[in-house]
């Protein structure tokens, strides 16, 4: 009840048509809620089964695939990607590593920094379908690098797209098939898929423009195809399945503790500084003070902004908890939306603490 009220309050503040959230604890989904409209015109309410575009939270899905391949010794984080993909379309990519691609230190551009003019046009037009991730490389394969790989940090979804193509080559398995085999099928995450894979019977939210949350007037976003950025920003999901993804990432039986710590440990840059937000291998890792006697907690997370949608997934390993939140519009300040995850987490942490403080009379536990 308290968690749902937080959703309703946040939805009102940011003028989102719909908001959805979910929580897992100890690997189990313990709560999922939604408020508002997945389809404003037809007054179709959002439910926990509503899928949203998750934007760059897609990198969490891709990171889980990579972690599984590292555990299986199919890929080594520090090996040049040219050993897996010898006929790369840009020879300057040969000596990049999968770690650099996943940690945004490879020197690849982000969307607006792309100097491949035809590719830049495609990221604006958003009207072409890419069913093979290797074909999506032509969106940026002639772009200049921003810096020598490994020397600096610069956020790049194209780096994650290239990473997906490298994993595809390393395993000789189409990336979407690989994601199913390694992550979504073992964890039963049936809603996580490419948007173009969603059929008419599956509840996909409509996506809206509302002047970045400043206006209650909403209009539906134009039709777009985000398949060129699939691994870095093109998946859809329910909040429940995102939270379950977080639970899976914290499960030693799914991803080894050693690999998980490698993925959650940001390496210093050559100048000795840490990457922004301690960006590690596909995840940002921060500490957050939850107050209420909870104190500072380690939080591994990734957010996403897409066309008419925002997404946030965080994992709190100290409590074996994951929280996911989604909306079908945008805000001007991302944290105006994502901060509700902290309120929801606090509700469940305090509840868990109360439960653990109760002792059955006569118990020796």
CSV table of C-alpha atoms in Angstrom, one decimal:
chain,number,residue,atom,x,y,z
A,1,UNK,CA,0.0,0.0,0.0
A,2,UNK,CA,2.8,2.4,0.9
A,3,UNK,CA,4.8,1.5,-2.2
A,4,UNK,CA,1.7,2.1,-4.4
A,5,UNK,CA,1.1,5.4,-2.8
A,6,UNK,CA,4.7,6.4,-3.7
A,7,UNK,CA,4.0,5.5,-7.3
A,8,UNK,CA,0.8,7.6,-7.4
A,9,UNK,CA,2.5,10.6,-5.8
A,10,UNK,CA,5.5,10.4,-8.2
A,11,UNK,CA,3.2,10.0,-11.2
A,12,UNK,CA,1.4,13.2,-10.3
A,13,UNK,CA,4.6,15.2,-9.8
A,14,UNK,CA,6.1,14.2,-13.1
A,15,UNK,CA,2.8,14.1,-15.1
A,16,UNK,CA,3.5,10.6,-16.5
A,17,UNK,CA,0.6,8.8,-18.1
A,18,UNK,CA,1.6,5.6,-16.4
A,19,UNK,CA,4.2,4.4,-13.9
A,20,UNK,CA,5.1,0.8,-12.9
A,21,UNK,CA,7.4,-0.7,-10.4
A,22,UNK,CA,8.5,-4.0,-8.9
A,23,UNK,CA,10.6,-5.4,-6.1
A,24,UNK,CA,12.4,-8.7,-5.6
A,25,UNK,CA,13.9,-9.9,-2.3
A,26,UNK,CA,16.0,-13.0,-1.9
A,27,UNK,CA,15.3,-13.9,-5.5
A,28,UNK,CA,11.5,-13.7,-5.3
A,29,UNK,CA,9.2,-11.1,-6.7
A,30,UNK,CA,7.5,-9.7,-3.6
A,31,UNK,CA,5.6,-6.8,-5.0
A,32,UNK,CA,4.6,-5.2,-8.3
A,33,UNK,CA,2.3,-2.3,-8.9
A,34,UNK,CA,1.2,0.1,-11.6
A,35,UNK,CA,-0.8,3.3,-11.8
A,36,UNK,CA,-2.2,5.4,-14.7
A,37,UNK,CA,-2.8,4.8,-18.3
A,38,UNK,CA,-0.8,2.6,-20.7
A,39,UNK,CA,-3.1,4.0,-23.5
A,40,UNK,CA,-4.5,7.4,-22.8
A,41,UNK,CA,-6.9,7.6,-25.8
A,42,UNK,CA,-8.6,4.3,-25.0
A,43,UNK,CA,-8.3,4.7,-21.2
A,44,UNK,CA,-6.5,1.4,-20.9
A,45,UNK,CA,-4.9,1.2,-17.4
A,46,UNK,CA,-1.3,0.2,-16.9
A,47,UNK,CA,-0.9,-3.1,-15.0
A,48,UNK,CA,2.2,-5.0,-13.8
A,49,UNK,CA,2.1,-6.9,-17.1
A,50,UNK,CA,2.5,-3.7,-19.2
A,51,UNK,CA,5.8,-3.6,-21.1
A,52,UNK,CA,7.8,-0.4,-21.5
A,53,UNK,CA,10.7,0.7,-23.6
A,54,UNK,CA,13.6,0.5,-21.2
A,55,UNK,CA,16.2,2.6,-23.1
A,56,UNK,CA,19.7,2.2,-21.8
A,57,UNK,CA,18.6,-0.2,-19.1
A,58,UNK,CA,19.0,-2.6,-22.0
A,59,UNK,CA,22.7,-2.5,-21.2
A,60,UNK,CA,21.9,-4.4,-18.0
A,61,UNK,CA,20.4,-7.2,-20.1
A,62,UNK,CA,23.5,-7.2,-22.3
A,63,UNK,CA,25.8,-7.1,-19.3
A,64,UNK,CA,24.1,-10.2,-18.0
A,65,UNK,CA,24.7,-12.0,-21.3
A,66,UNK,CA,28.4,-11.0,-21.2
A,67,UNK,CA,28.8,-12.1,-17.6
A,68,UNK,CA,27.4,-15.5,-18.4
A,69,UNK,CA,29.8,-15.8,-21.4
A,70,UNK,CA,32.7,-14.8,-19.2
A,71,UNK,CA,31.7,-17.5,-16.6
A,72,UNK,CA,31.6,-20.0,-19.5
A,73,UNK,CA,35.0,-18.8,-20.7
A,74,UNK,CA,33.5,-18.1,-24.1
A,75,UNK,CA,34.8,-14.5,-23.9
A,76,UNK,CA,37.7,-12.8,-22.0
A,77,UNK,CA,37.1,-9.2,-21.0
A,78,UNK,CA,40.6,-8.1,-21.8
A,79,UNK,CA,41.2,-9.8,-25.1
A,80,UNK,CA,41.1,-7.7,-28.3
A,81,UNK,CA,37.7,-8.0,-30.0
A,82,UNK,CA,39.5,-8.6,-33.3
A,83,UNK,CA,40.3,-12.1,-32.1
A,84,UNK,CA,36.5,-12.9,-32.0
A,85,UNK,CA,35.5,-10.7,-35.0
A,86,UNK,CA,38.5,-10.6,-37.4
A,87,UNK,CA,36.7,-8.9,-40.3
A,88,UNK,CA,35.5,-5.9,-38.3
A,89,UNK,CA,34.2,-3.1,-40.6
A,90,UNK,CA,36.5,-0.5,-39.0
A,91,UNK,CA,40.2,-1.5,-38.6
A,92,UNK,CA,40.6,0.9,-35.7
A,93,UNK,CA,38.3,-1.3,-33.6
A,94,UNK,CA,40.6,-4.3,-33.7
A,95,UNK,CA,42.4,-3.8,-30.4
A,96,UNK,CA,39.4,-2.6,-28.4
A,97,UNK,CA,38.4,-5.1,-25.6
A,98,UNK,CA,35.0,-6.2,-24.5
A,99,UNK,CA,35.7,-4.5,-21.1
A,100,UNK,CA,36.3,-1.2,-22.9
A,101,UNK,CA,33.1,-1.5,-24.9
A,102,UNK,CA,31.1,-2.4,-21.8
A,103,UNK,CA,32.7,0.3,-19.7
A,104,UNK,CA,32.6,3.2,-22.3
A,105,UNK,CA,36.3,3.5,-22.5
A,106,UNK,CA,36.7,2.4,-26.1
A,107,UNK,CA,36.5,5.8,-27.7
A,108,UNK,CA,33.3,5.2,-29.7
A,109,UNK,CA,30.9,8.0,-30.1
A,110,UNK,CA,27.4,8.3,-28.7
A,111,UNK,CA,24.5,9.2,-31.0
A,112,UNK,CA,25.0,12.9,-31.5
A,113,UNK,CA,28.8,12.5,-31.7
A,114,UNK,CA,28.6,10.1,-34.7
A,115,UNK,CA,30.5,11.5,-37.7
A,116,UNK,CA,29.1,8.7,-40.0
A,117,UNK,CA,26.6,11.1,-41.7
A,118,UNK,CA,24.3,8.3,-43.1
A,119,UNK,CA,24.3,6.6,-39.7
A,120,UNK,CA,23.6,9.9,-38.0
A,121,UNK,CA,20.6,10.4,-40.2
A,122,UNK,CA,19.3,6.9,-39.4
A,123,UNK,CA,19.4,7.6,-35.7
A,124,UNK,CA,17.2,10.6,-36.3
A,125,UNK,CA,14.8,9.0,-38.9
A,126,UNK,CA,14.5,5.7,-36.8
A,127,UNK,CA,12.6,4.0,-39.7
A,128,UNK,CA,14.9,1.1,-40.6
A,129,UNK,CA,14.7,-2.5,-39.2
A,130,UNK,CA,17.9,-4.3,-38.2
A,131,UNK,CA,17.2,-7.9,-37.3
A,132,UNK,CA,21.0,-8.7,-37.3
A,133,UNK,CA,23.1,-6.7,-34.9
A,134,UNK,CA,26.1,-6.9,-37.3
A,135,UNK,CA,24.1,-4.9,-39.9
A,136,UNK,CA,23.5,-2.2,-37.3
A,137,UNK,CA,27.3,-1.5,-37.2
A,138,UNK,CA,27.0,0.4,-40.5
A,139,UNK,CA,25.2,3.1,-38.5
A,140,UNK,CA,28.6,4.2,-37.0
A,141,UNK,CA,31.3,2.1,-38.7
A,142,UNK,CA,32.9,5.1,-40.5
A,143,UNK,CA,32.7,7.5,-37.5
A,144,UNK,CA,35.9,8.9,-36.0
A,145,UNK,CA,37.0,7.7,-32.6
A,146,UNK,CA,36.8,10.2,-29.8
A,147,UNK,CA,40.1,9.1,-28.3
A,148,UNK,CA,42.5,6.2,-28.3
A,149,UNK,CA,40.8,3.1,-26.8
A,150,UNK,CA,41.4,2.7,-23.0
A,151,UNK,CA,42.6,6.2,-22.4
A,152,UNK,CA,39.3,8.1,-21.3
A,153,UNK,CA,35.6,7.6,-20.6
A,154,UNK,CA,32.8,8.7,-22.8
A,155,UNK,CA,29.3,7.1,-22.7
A,156,UNK,CA,28.5,5.3,-25.9
A,157,UNK,CA,25.5,3.1,-26.7
A,158,UNK,CA,27.2,2.3,-30.0
A,159,UNK,CA,29.9,0.6,-27.9
A,160,UNK,CA,27.3,-1.8,-26.5
A,161,UNK,CA,25.9,-2.4,-30.0
A,162,UNK,CA,29.4,-3.4,-31.1
A,163,UNK,CA,29.7,-5.6,-28.0
A,164,UNK,CA,26.6,-7.5,-29.0
A,165,UNK,CA,28.1,-8.2,-32.4
A,166,UNK,CA,31.3,-9.4,-30.9
A,167,UNK,CA,29.4,-11.8,-28.6
A,168,UNK,CA,27.4,-13.0,-31.6
A,169,UNK,CA,30.7,-13.8,-33.4
A,170,UNK,CA,32.3,-15.3,-30.4
A,171,UNK,CA,29.5,-17.8,-29.9
A,172,UNK,CA,28.3,-18.1,-33.5
A,173,UNK,CA,24.8,-17.4,-32.3
A,174,UNK,CA,22.5,-14.5,-33.2
A,175,UNK,CA,22.5,-11.9,-30.4
A,176,UNK,CA,18.8,-12.1,-29.8
A,177,UNK,CA,19.0,-15.9,-29.6
A,178,UNK,CA,22.0,-15.6,-27.3
A,179,UNK,CA,20.1,-13.3,-25.0
A,180,UNK,CA,17.3,-15.8,-24.8
A,181,UNK,CA,19.5,-18.8,-24.2
A,182,UNK,CA,21.8,-17.1,-21.6
A,183,UNK,CA,19.4,-14.8,-19.7
A,184,UNK,CA,15.7,-14.5,-20.5
A,185,UNK,CA,14.9,-18.2,-20.8
A,186,UNK,CA,16.8,-19.4,-17.7
A,187,UNK,CA,15.3,-16.6,-15.6
A,188,UNK,CA,11.9,-16.9,-17.3
A,189,UNK,CA,11.9,-13.2,-18.3
A,190,UNK,CA,9.2,-13.5,-21.0
A,191,UNK,CA,8.6,-9.8,-21.4
A,192,UNK,CA,12.2,-8.8,-22.2
A,193,UNK,CA,12.6,-8.8,-26.0
A,194,UNK,CA,13.2,-6.5,-28.9
A,195,UNK,CA,10.2,-4.2,-29.5
A,196,UNK,CA,9.7,-5.6,-33.0
A,197,UNK,CA,9.2,-9.1,-31.4
A,198,UNK,CA,6.2,-8.0,-29.4
A,199,UNK,CA,2.9,-9.2,-30.9
A,200,UNK,CA,-0.5,-7.5,-30.8
A,201,UNK,CA,-1.7,-9.7,-27.9
A,202,UNK,CA,1.1,-8.6,-25.6
A,203,UNK,CA,0.4,-5.5,-23.5
A,204,UNK,CA,2.9,-2.9,-24.7
A,205,UNK,CA,2.4,0.7,-23.4
A,206,UNK,CA,1.8,3.6,-25.8
A,207,UNK,CA,4.6,6.2,-25.5
A,208,UNK,CA,4.0,9.9,-25.0
A,209,UNK,CA,5.5,13.4,-25.2
A,210,UNK,CA,4.5,15.7,-22.3
A,211,UNK,CA,7.1,18.5,-22.5
A,212,UNK,CA,9.5,16.5,-20.4
A,213,UNK,CA,7.1,16.2,-17.5
A,214,UNK,CA,6.3,19.9,-17.3
A,215,UNK,CA,2.9,19.6,-18.9
A,216,UNK,CA,-0.2,17.3,-18.3
A,217,UNK,CA,-1.0,17.6,-22.0
A,218,UNK,CA,0.3,14.5,-23.6
A,219,UNK,CA,0.5,13.5,-27.2
A,220,UNK,CA,1.5,10.1,-28.6
A,221,UNK,CA,5.1,9.7,-29.7
A,222,UNK,CA,5.6,9.0,-33.5
A,223,UNK,CA,6.3,5.5,-34.6
A,224,UNK,CA,10.0,4.7,-34.3
A,225,UNK,CA,12.2,1.6,-34.9
A,226,UNK,CA,15.0,1.3,-32.3
A,227,UNK,CA,16.4,-2.0,-33.5
A,228,UNK,CA,19.8,-0.3,-34.5
A,229,UNK,CA,20.5,0.2,-30.8
A,230,UNK,CA,19.0,-3.0,-29.5
A,231,UNK,CA,21.8,-4.1,-27.0
A,232,UNK,CA,22.3,-0.5,-25.8
A,233,UNK,CA,18.8,0.8,-25.8
A,234,UNK,CA,16.2,-1.2,-27.8
A,235,UNK,CA,14.7,-3.8,-25.4
A,236,UNK,CA,11.2,-3.6,-23.8
A,237,UNK,CA,10.2,-5.2,-20.5
A,238,UNK,CA,7.9,-5.2,-17.6
A,239,UNK,CA,9.1,-3.8,-14.3
A,240,UNK,CA,8.7,-7.2,-12.8
A,241,UNK,CA,11.1,-8.9,-15.3
A,242,UNK,CA,13.6,-6.1,-14.8
A,243,UNK,CA,13.6,-6.7,-11.1
A,244,UNK,CA,13.9,-10.4,-11.7
A,245,UNK,CA,16.9,-9.7,-14.0
A,246,UNK,CA,18.5,-7.9,-11.0
A,247,UNK,CA,17.7,-10.8,-8.8
A,248,UNK,CA,19.4,-13.2,-11.3
A,249,UNK,CA,22.5,-11.0,-11.5
A,250,UNK,CA,22.9,-11.3,-7.7
A,251,UNK,CA,22.4,-15.1,-7.8
A,252,UNK,CA,25.7,-17.0,-7.4
A,253,UNK,CA,24.1,-20.0,-9.2
A,254,UNK,CA,23.4,-17.8,-12.3
A,255,UNK,CA,26.5,-15.5,-12.3
A,256,UNK,CA,29.5,-16.3,-10.2
A,257,UNK,CA,30.4,-14.0,-7.3
A,258,UNK,CA,33.9,-13.5,-8.9
A,259,UNK,CA,32.5,-12.4,-12.2
A,260,UNK,CA,29.8,-10.2,-10.6
A,261,UNK,CA,32.5,-8.4,-8.6
A,262,UNK,CA,34.5,-7.8,-11.7
A,263,UNK,CA,31.4,-6.4,-13.4
A,264,UNK,CA,30.7,-4.1,-10.4
A,265,UNK,CA,34.3,-2.8,-9.9
A,266,UNK,CA,35.2,0.3,-11.9
A,267,UNK,CA,38.8,0.5,-12.9
A,268,UNK,CA,40.7,3.8,-12.6
A,269,UNK,CA,41.3,5.7,-15.8
A,270,UNK,CA,45.0,6.2,-16.9
A,271,UNK,CA,45.0,9.6,-15.2
A,272,UNK,CA,44.1,8.0,-11.9
A,273,UNK,CA,40.5,9.2,-11.8
A,274,UNK,CA,37.4,7.1,-11.4
A,275,UNK,CA,34.8,6.9,-14.2
A,276,UNK,CA,31.7,8.9,-13.7
A,277,UNK,CA,29.3,7.2,-11.2
A,278,UNK,CA,31.9,4.4,-10.9
A,279,UNK,CA,30.7,3.0,-14.2
A,280,UNK,CA,32.1,-0.5,-14.3
A,281,UNK,CA,31.2,-3.3,-16.8
A,282,UNK,CA,27.7,-2.5,-17.9
A,283,UNK,CA,26.6,-1.1,-14.4
A,284,UNK,CA,27.1,2.1,-12.4
A,285,UNK,CA,27.9,1.3,-8.8
A,286,UNK,CA,27.3,4.0,-6.1
A,287,UNK,CA,26.6,4.2,-2.4
A,288,UNK,CA,23.3,5.9,-1.3
A,289,UNK,CA,22.3,7.0,2.2
A,290,UNK,CA,18.8,5.7,2.8
A,291,UNK,CA,18.4,7.3,6.1
A,292,UNK,CA,15.9,5.9,8.7
A,293,UNK,CA,18.7,4.1,10.4
A,294,UNK,CA,19.5,2.1,7.3
A,295,UNK,CA,22.6,4.1,6.4
A,296,UNK,CA,24.7,3.9,3.3
A,297,UNK,CA,24.0,1.0,0.9
A,298,UNK,CA,25.9,-0.1,-2.1
A,299,UNK,CA,23.7,0.2,-5.2
A,300,UNK,CA,24.4,-1.3,-8.6
A,301,UNK,CA,22.2,0.3,-11.2
A,302,UNK,CA,21.4,1.4,-14.7
A,303,UNK,CA,18.8,3.8,-16.1
A,304,UNK,CA,17.4,4.4,-19.5
A,305,UNK,CA,15.7,7.1,-21.5
A,306,UNK,CA,14.0,6.2,-24.7
A,307,UNK,CA,11.4,7.7,-27.1
A,308,UNK,CA,8.5,8.4,-24.7
A,309,UNK,CA,9.8,6.2,-21.9
A,310,UNK,CA,12.2,6.1,-19.0
A,311,UNK,CA,13.5,3.1,-17.0
A,312,UNK,CA,15.5,2.4,-13.9
A,313,UNK,CA,16.9,-0.8,-12.3
A,314,UNK,CA,18.9,-1.0,-9.1
A,315,UNK,CA,20.3,-3.8,-7.1
A,316,UNK,CA,21.0,-3.7,-3.4
A,317,UNK,CA,23.2,-6.7,-2.7
A,318,UNK,CA,23.3,-6.0,1.1
A,319,UNK,CA,19.6,-6.8,1.2
A,320,UNK,CA,19.5,-9.1,-1.9
A,321,UNK,CA,16.9,-6.7,-3.3
A,322,UNK,CA,16.2,-5.4,-6.7
A,323,UNK,CA,13.9,-2.5,-7.6
A,324,UNK,CA,12.7,-1.5,-11.1
A,325,UNK,CA,10.6,1.5,-12.2
A,326,UNK,CA,9.2,2.5,-15.6
A,327,UNK,CA,7.2,5.3,-17.2
A,328,UNK,CA,5.8,5.9,-20.6
A,329,UNK,CA,6.9,9.5,-21.0
A,330,UNK,CA,10.0,11.6,-20.2
A,331,UNK,CA,11.1,14.0,-17.5
A,332,UNK,CA,13.4,16.9,-17.7
A,333,UNK,CA,15.4,15.7,-14.7
A,334,UNK,CA,15.8,11.9,-14.7
A,335,UNK,CA,16.1,11.6,-10.9
A,336,UNK,CA,12.6,13.3,-10.6
A,337,UNK,CA,11.4,9.9,-11.9
A,338,UNK,CA,14.0,7.4,-10.6
A,339,UNK,CA,14.1,8.6,-7.0
A,340,UNK,CA,10.8,6.8,-6.2
A,341,UNK,CA,12.9,3.6,-6.3
A,342,UNK,CA,14.6,4.7,-3.2
A,343,UNK,CA,11.3,5.4,-1.4
A,344,UNK,CA,10.0,2.0,-2.4
A,345,UNK,CA,13.2,0.2,-1.4
A,346,UNK,CA,13.1,2.0,2.0
A,347,UNK,CA,9.5,0.6,2.5
A,348,UNK,CA,10.7,-2.9,2.0
A,349,UNK,CA,14.0,-2.6,3.9
A,350,UNK,CA,12.2,-1.3,6.9
A,351,UNK,CA,9.6,-4.0,6.7
A,352,UNK,CA,12.2,-6.7,6.5
A,353,UNK,CA,14.0,-5.2,9.5
A,354,UNK,CA,10.8,-5.2,11.5
A,355,UNK,CA,10.1,-8.8,10.6
A,356,UNK,CA,13.6,-9.9,11.6
A,357,UNK,CA,13.3,-8.0,14.9
A,358,UNK,CA,10.2,-10.1,15.9
A,359,UNK,CA,11.2,-13.1,18.0
A,360,UNK,CA,8.8,-16.0,18.7
A,361,UNK,CA,8.5,-16.5,22.5
A,362,UNK,CA,10.7,-19.3,23.6
A,363,UNK,CA,12.7,-19.3,20.3
A,364,UNK,CA,16.4,-19.8,20.6
A,365,UNK,CA,17.0,-18.3,17.2
